[in-house]
CSV table of C-alpha atoms in Angstrom, one decimal:
chain,number,residue,atom,x,y,z
A,770,MET,CA,-13.2,-11.6,-22.2
A,771,PHE,CA,-12.9,-8.8,-19.7
A,772,ILE,CA,-13.7,-8.1,-15.7
A,773,ILE,CA,-13.7,-5.7,-14.0
A,774,LEU,CA,-14.7,-5.7,-9.7
A,775,PRO,CA,-14.4,-2.6,-7.2
A,776,VAL,CA,-12.1,-3.1,-5.0
A,777,GLY,CA,-11.8,-1.3,-2.0
A,778,MET,CA,-12.9,2.0,-0.3
A,779,ASN,CA,-11.4,5.5,0.3
A,780,TYR,CA,-12.6,4.7,3.6
A,781,ARG,CA,-11.4,3.6,6.3
A,782,THR,CA,-13.3,2.2,9.4
A,783,GLU,CA,-12.9,2.9,13.4
A,784,ARG,CA,-15.0,-0.2,14.1
A,785,ALA,CA,-15.0,-3.4,13.5
A,786,PRO,CA,-18.1,-4.4,11.2
A,787,ILE,CA,-19.2,-7.0,12.9
A,788,VAL,CA,-22.5,-6.9,11.9
A,789,THR,CA,-21.6,-6.9,8.1
A,790,PHE,CA,-19.6,-10.3,8.6
A,791,THR,CA,-22.7,-11.8,10.0
A,792,LEU,CA,-24.7,-11.2,7.6
A,793,MET,CA,-21.9,-12.3,5.1
A,794,GLY,CA,-21.0,-14.9,7.1
A,795,LEU,CA,-25.2,-16.3,6.7
A,796,ASN,CA,-25.8,-15.6,3.3
A,797,VAL,CA,-22.6,-17.9,2.8
A,798,LEU,CA,-24.6,-20.9,5.5
A,799,VAL,CA,-27.1,-20.9,3.9
A,800,TYR,CA,-25.8,-21.1,0.3
A,801,ILE,CA,-23.3,-24.8,1.8
A,802,ILE,CA,-26.5,-26.1,4.2
A,803,SER,CA,-28.3,-25.3,0.5
A,804,LEU,CA,-26.1,-26.8,-1.4
A,805,ALA,CA,-25.3,-29.8,0.8
A,806,PHE,CA,-29.1,-30.8,0.8
A,807,THR,CA,-29.5,-30.4,-3.4
A,808,LEU,CA,-26.2,-32.5,-3.6
A,809,GLY,CA,-27.6,-35.5,-1.9
A,810,GLN,CA,-31.6,-35.5,-1.9
A,811,GLY,CA,-31.2,-33.3,-5.2
A,812,SER,CA,-34.1,-31.8,-7.3
A,813,ASP,CA,-37.0,-32.8,-3.7
A,814,ALA,CA,-34.1,-30.6,-1.6
A,815,THR,CA,-34.4,-28.2,-4.7
A,816,ASP,CA,-38.3,-27.6,-4.6
A,817,TRP,CA,-38.8,-27.7,-0.9
A,818,ILE,CA,-35.9,-24.5,-0.7
A,819,PHE,CA,-37.4,-22.6,-3.2
A,820,GLU,CA,-40.9,-23.3,-2.1
A,821,HIS,CA,-39.9,-22.8,2.0
A,822,LEU,CA,-36.9,-20.3,1.3
A,823,TRP,CA,-37.1,-17.7,-1.5
A,824,LEU,CA,-40.3,-15.0,-2.0
A,825,ILE,CA,-42.7,-17.2,-4.3
A,826,PRO,CA,-45.8,-13.5,-4.4
A,827,ALA,CA,-47.9,-16.1,-5.2
A,828,LEU,CA,-47.5,-19.4,-2.9
A,829,SER,CA,-44.6,-18.0,0.4
A,830,THR,CA,-45.5,-16.6,3.9
A,831,TRP,CA,-44.9,-13.9,5.2
A,832,HIS,CA,-41.2,-15.1,7.0
A,833,ALA,CA,-40.3,-15.9,2.8
A,834,TYR,CA,-40.0,-11.7,3.2
A,835,LEU,CA,-37.2,-11.9,5.6
A,836,THR,CA,-35.9,-16.0,3.7
A,837,ALA,CA,-35.1,-14.6,0.3
A,838,MET,CA,-32.6,-11.7,1.6
A,839,PHE,CA,-30.0,-15.4,2.1
A,840,VAL,CA,-30.7,-17.6,-0.4
A,841,HIS,CA,-29.3,-17.9,-4.0
A,842,ALA,CA,-29.2,-19.7,-7.1
A,843,GLY,CA,-25.7,-20.3,-7.5
A,844,PHE,CA,-21.6,-19.3,-6.6
A,845,PHE,CA,-21.4,-17.1,-8.7
A,846,HIS,CA,-24.9,-14.8,-7.8
A,847,LEU,CA,-22.7,-15.5,-4.0
A,848,LEU,CA,-19.7,-14.4,-4.9
A,849,GLY,CA,-20.9,-10.7,-6.6
A,850,ASN,CA,-22.8,-9.8,-3.1
A,851,MET,CA,-21.3,-10.5,-0.4
A,852,ILE,CA,-18.1,-8.2,-2.4
A,853,TYR,CA,-20.5,-5.6,-2.5
A,854,LEU,CA,-21.9,-6.3,0.9
A,855,PHE,CA,-18.2,-6.4,2.7
A,856,LEU,CA,-17.6,-2.5,0.4
A,857,PHE,CA,-21.0,-0.5,1.2
A,858,GLY,CA,-21.6,-3.2,4.2
A,859,CYS,CA,-18.9,-2.6,5.9
A,860,CYS,CA,-18.5,1.6,4.8
A,861,VAL,CA,-22.2,2.8,5.3
A,862,GLU,CA,-22.3,0.3,9.4
A,863,ASP,CA,-19.1,2.2,11.1
A,864,MET,CA,-20.3,5.6,10.1
A,865,ILE,CA,-24.3,5.2,10.7
A,866,GLY,CA,-23.5,2.3,13.5
A,867,ARG,CA,-24.7,-0.8,14.2
A,868,TRP,CA,-27.7,-0.9,15.2
A,869,ARG,CA,-29.2,1.0,12.9
A,870,PHE,CA,-26.8,-0.4,9.8
A,871,LEU,CA,-28.8,-3.8,10.8
A,872,SER,CA,-32.0,-2.1,10.3
A,873,LEU,CA,-31.5,-0.7,8.0
A,874,TYR,CA,-30.2,-3.8,5.6
A,875,LEU,CA,-33.3,-5.7,6.7
A,876,LEU,CA,-35.8,-3.0,6.4
A,877,GLY,CA,-34.1,-2.2,2.6
A,878,GLY,CA,-34.6,-5.4,1.7
A,879,PHE,CA,-37.5,-5.8,2.7
A,880,LEU,CA,-39.1,-2.7,0.4
A,881,ALA,CA,-36.8,-4.1,-1.6
A,882,ASN,CA,-39.2,-7.3,-2.1
A,883,LEU,CA,-42.2,-5.7,-1.7
A,884,ALA,CA,-41.3,-3.1,-4.8
A,885,TYR,CA,-40.0,-6.3,-7.3
A,886,ILE,CA,-43.6,-7.3,-6.3
A,887,GLY,CA,-45.2,-3.9,-6.7
A,888,LEU,CA,-42.9,-3.2,-10.7
A,889,ASN,CA,-43.5,-6.6,-11.4
A,890,PRO,CA,-46.9,-7.0,-14.4
A,891,GLU,CA,-48.6,-9.7,-12.0
A,892,HIS,CA,-48.1,-8.3,-9.0
A,893,PHE,CA,-48.8,-10.7,-5.7
A,894,ALA,CA,-49.9,-13.5,-8.9
A,895,SER,CA,-46.4,-13.8,-10.2
A,896,ASP,CA,-45.3,-18.0,-9.4
A,897,ILE,CA,-41.5,-16.3,-10.4
A,898,PRO,CA,-39.8,-16.5,-7.4
A,899,LEU,CA,-37.4,-14.2,-5.9
A,900,GLY,CA,-34.0,-14.9,-4.4
A,901,GLY,CA,-31.0,-12.5,-3.5
A,902,ALA,CA,-28.8,-10.7,-0.9
A,903,SER,CA,-28.8,-7.4,-4.0
A,904,GLY,CA,-32.1,-5.7,-2.7
A,905,ALA,CA,-30.7,-5.1,0.8
A,906,ILE,CA,-27.4,-3.9,-0.6
A,907,SER,CA,-29.0,-1.7,-3.0
A,908,THR,CA,-30.3,-0.1,0.0
A,909,CYS,CA,-26.4,-0.1,1.5
A,910,MET,CA,-25.5,1.7,-1.8
A,911,GLY,CA,-28.0,4.1,-2.0
A,912,ALA,CA,-27.6,5.4,1.6
A,913,TYR,CA,-23.4,5.2,0.8
A,914,LEU,CA,-24.2,7.5,-2.2
A,915,LEU,CA,-25.2,10.3,0.1
A,916,LEU,CA,-22.9,9.9,2.9
A,917,ARG,CA,-19.3,9.6,0.6
A,918,ALA,CA,-20.7,10.5,-2.4
A,919,LYS,CA,-17.2,12.4,-3.2
A,920,VAL,CA,-14.6,9.8,-2.3
A,921,ASP,CA,-13.7,8.0,-4.6
A,922,ILE,CA,-14.2,3.8,-5.6
A,923,GLU,CA,-11.1,1.6,-6.5
A,924,PHE,CA,-11.5,-1.2,-9.5
A,925,LYS,CA,-9.4,-3.8,-11.4
A,926,TYR,CA,-9.3,-5.0,-14.1
A,927,PHE,CA,-8.2,-7.8,-16.5
A,928,GLY,CA,-9.1,-9.3,-19.6
A,929,LEU,CA,-7.7,-11.8,-22.4
A,930,LEU,CA,-7.2,-10.5,-26.2
A,931,PHE,CA,-5.2,-12.8,-28.3
A,932,PHE,CA,-4.7,-14.7,-26.5
A,933,ARG,CA,-2.6,-12.4,-24.3
A,934,PHE,CA,-3.6,-11.0,-20.2
A,935,PHE,CA,-4.0,-7.7,-19.5
A,936,SER,CA,-4.3,-6.6,-16.2
A,937,GLY,CA,-4.8,-2.6,-14.2
A,938,GLU,CA,-6.7,-0.5,-11.3
A,939,PHE,CA,-8.2,2.8,-11.5
A,940,SER,CA,-10.4,4.6,-9.5
A,941,LEU,CA,-13.8,6.9,-10.1
A,942,ALA,CA,-15.6,8.9,-7.5
A,943,ALA,CA,-18.6,7.1,-5.6
A,944,TRP,CA,-21.0,9.2,-6.9
A,945,ILE,CA,-20.6,8.5,-11.1
A,946,VAL,CA,-19.7,4.9,-10.4
A,947,ILE,CA,-23.4,4.0,-7.8
A,948,SER,CA,-25.2,7.1,-10.0
A,949,PHE,CA,-24.3,5.1,-13.9
A,950,TRP,CA,-25.1,1.4,-11.6
A,951,PHE,CA,-28.8,3.2,-9.9
A,952,LEU,CA,-29.3,4.0,-14.9
A,953,LYS,CA,-28.5,0.8,-15.4
A,954,ASP,CA,-31.1,-0.4,-13.0
A,955,LEU,CA,-33.4,1.6,-13.7
A,956,PHE,CA,-34.0,1.1,-17.7
A,957,PHE,CA,-33.4,-2.1,-17.7
A,958,MET,CA,-36.1,-2.5,-15.1
A,959,GLY,CA,-38.8,0.0,-17.8
A,960,LEU,CA,-37.6,-2.4,-20.3
A,961,SER,CA,-38.7,-5.1,-18.1
A,962,TYR,CA,-41.8,-4.3,-17.2
A,963,TYR,CA,-42.9,-2.8,-21.3
A,964,THR,CA,-41.2,-6.3,-22.4
A,965,ASN,CA,-43.3,-8.3,-20.2
A,966,ARG,CA,-40.1,-10.9,-19.6
A,967,GLY,CA,-38.9,-9.9,-16.2
A,968,GLY,CA,-35.8,-8.6,-16.6
A,969,GLY,CA,-34.0,-12.0,-17.7
A,970,GLY,CA,-33.6,-13.4,-14.5
A,971,VAL,CA,-32.5,-10.0,-12.4
A,972,ALA,CA,-34.6,-8.5,-10.3
A,973,PHE,CA,-34.4,-5.0,-11.4
A,974,GLY,CA,-36.7,-3.7,-9.5
A,975,ALA,CA,-36.3,-4.9,-6.1
A,976,HIS,CA,-32.1,-3.1,-7.7
A,977,VAL,CA,-34.5,0.0,-7.5
A,978,GLY,CA,-36.5,-0.5,-5.0
A,979,GLY,CA,-33.7,-1.7,-2.3
A,980,PHE,CA,-31.6,2.2,-3.8
A,981,LEU,CA,-33.6,4.2,-3.6
A,982,ALA,CA,-35.2,2.9,0.0
A,983,GLY,CA,-31.7,3.7,1.4
A,984,VAL,CA,-31.7,6.8,-0.1
A,985,ALA,CA,-34.5,7.8,1.7
A,986,PHE,CA,-33.9,7.3,4.5
A,987,VAL,CA,-30.5,8.4,4.9
A,988,GLY,CA,-31.7,12.2,3.7
A,989,ILE,CA,-34.6,11.8,6.1
A,990,GLY,CA,-31.7,11.2,8.8
A,991,LYS,CA,-30.3,14.0,7.2
A,992,LEU,CA,-33.3,16.5,7.6
A,993,LEU,CA,-33.9,15.8,11.3
A,994,PRO,CA,-32.5,17.9,13.5
A,995,ALA,CA,-30.5,16.4,15.7
A,996,ARG,CA,-31.3,14.9,19.5
A,997,LYS,CA,-29.3,16.7,22.3
A,998,PRO,CA,-27.6,14.4,24.4
A,999,LYS,CA,-29.7,14.3,27.9
A,1000,SER,CA,-27.6,15.8,30.5
A,1001,LYS,CA,-28.5,13.8,33.9
A,1002,LYS,CA,-26.7,16.3,36.6
A,1003,ALA,CA,-27.1,20.0,36.5
A,1004,PRO,CA,-24.5,21.9,35.1
A,1005,ILE,CA,-22.1,22.9,37.5
A,1006,ARG,CA,-21.2,27.2,37.8
A,1007,VAL,CA,-17.5,28.0,37.6
A,1008,HIS,CA,-16.6,31.2,39.0
A,1009,VAL,CA,-13.5,32.8,36.3
A,1010,PRO,CA,-12.0,35.7,38.0
A,1011,LYS,CA,-11.5,38.4,35.9
A,1012,ALA,CA,-8.0,38.6,35.7
A,1013,ILE,CA,-7.4,36.0,33.6
A,1014,PRO,CA,-7.4,36.9,30.0
A,1015,VAL,CA,-10.0,35.7,27.1
A,1016,ALA,CA,-8.4,33.8,24.4
A,1017,ARG,CA,-9.3,35.4,21.2
A,1018,PRO,CA,-10.2,33.4,18.0
A,1019,ASP,CA,-8.0,32.6,14.8
A,1020,PRO,CA,-9.2,34.7,11.7
A,1021,ALA,CA,-8.2,31.8,9.9
A,1022,ASP,CA,-10.6,29.4,11.8
A,1023,ALA,CA,-13.8,31.1,10.6
A,1024,PRO,CA,-15.7,30.2,8.2
A,1025,ASP,CA,-15.2,32.6,5.7
A,1026,ALA,CA,-11.5,32.7,6.2
A,1027,PRO,CA,-9.5,32.5,2.6
A,1028,PRO,CA,-8.7,28.8,0.7
A,1029,THR,CA,-5.1,27.7,1.1
A,1030,ILE,CA,-5.3,24.8,2.5
A,1031,TYR,CA,-4.8,21.9,-0.4
A,1032,VAL,CA,-6.5,18.3,0.4
A,1033,TYR,CA,-4.2,14.9,-1.3
A,1034,GLN,CA,-6.5,11.7,-1.4
A,1035,GLY,CA,-5.7,8.8,-2.9
A,1036,GLU,CA,-4.7,10.1,-6.3
A,1037,THR,CA,-6.2,13.2,-6.5
A,1038,GLN,CA,-5.3,16.9,-5.0
A,1039,TYR,CA,-8.8,18.7,-4.0
A,1040,GLY,CA,-9.0,22.5,-2.7
A,1041,PRO,CA,-8.4,24.8,-1.5
A,1042,TYR,CA,-9.9,24.9,1.7
A,1043,ASN,CA,-9.5,26.2,4.7
A,1044,ARG,CA,-9.5,25.8,8.0
A,1045,PHE,CA,-13.0,25.8,9.3
A,1046,GLN,CA,-14.0,23.7,5.7
A,1047,ILE,CA,-11.2,20.8,6.5
A,1048,ARG,CA,-12.9,19.9,10.3
A,1049,GLU,CA,-16.2,19.3,8.4
A,1050,MET,CA,-13.8,17.2,6.2
A,1051,PHE,CA,-12.8,15.7,8.7
A,1052,ALA,CA,-16.0,15.5,11.5
A,1053,GLN,CA,-19.1,14.2,8.1
A,1054,GLY,CA,-15.3,11.4,7.7
A,1055,SER,CA,-15.1,12.7,3.9
A,1056,VAL,CA,-11.2,13.4,5.2
A,1057,VAL,CA,-9.7,10.3,6.2
A,1058,ASN,CA,-6.6,10.6,8.9
A,1059,GLU,CA,-4.1,9.2,6.6
A,1060,ALA,CA,-4.7,12.7,3.7
A,1061,GLN,CA,-2.2,15.1,3.6
A,1062,TYR,CA,-2.3,18.4,2.3
A,1063,TRP,CA,0.2,21.5,2.1
A,1064,SER,CA,-0.2,25.0,2.0
A,1065,GLU,CA,1.1,28.4,1.0
């Protein structure tokens, strides 16, 4: 037995992840209520939940495209999704803002559902139910890939070999981890489509669709010009006497200044960079407040 779990990001949020925690709470609440009804009423409650909350392309109404993002097939299905939602959701929410993150999450989950239907051999005639937050979480992962591709993701592993328990930890760059995850899902999506087996219980098409939606949203946002803030009052003219000397810019702050600074972040050293590059990386969130540095 061998288990690998992501446990942390090399990123410190500046604001409380209210939206992420709210989404996690809704997922847990829906699971607890569904479990209570199932234990109390048996198969009748299970059938009602599948017919009204899960997304069945051939039968479901419009609201199922939303409710399907908050239902799960079991405890471990819920637990795995909440781990990834916590890790990626908190970071993306902090980087793009709460309302944008909420829009990204819900719209990405909706597009993931449509991608699942489009890649299903039976399309809207399929009677296979779809449920879970993984499509929307895949959108968060696609967004994270473009926002912080070079930052490390920390993992812990646990194993049992010949009745001997072992554990450890390691870290990998985000672009390696997320790219491997996406290519794996892309492969199994194609395999399930051509073998007409539906993915063996995993909606790989929803994962791929949600991921591409997250990449597209952030990519388009980076291509659009930044909006300038509108000033409510006209600027006040300030007269500067000629006798006041004007400070000359420091040559070390120029974009083409010689790189002499090395950054130590996590367990890895990066560089060399100049001060202009460091300021750009800090503004983009690639360098955190706690990062150490040294220079000749």
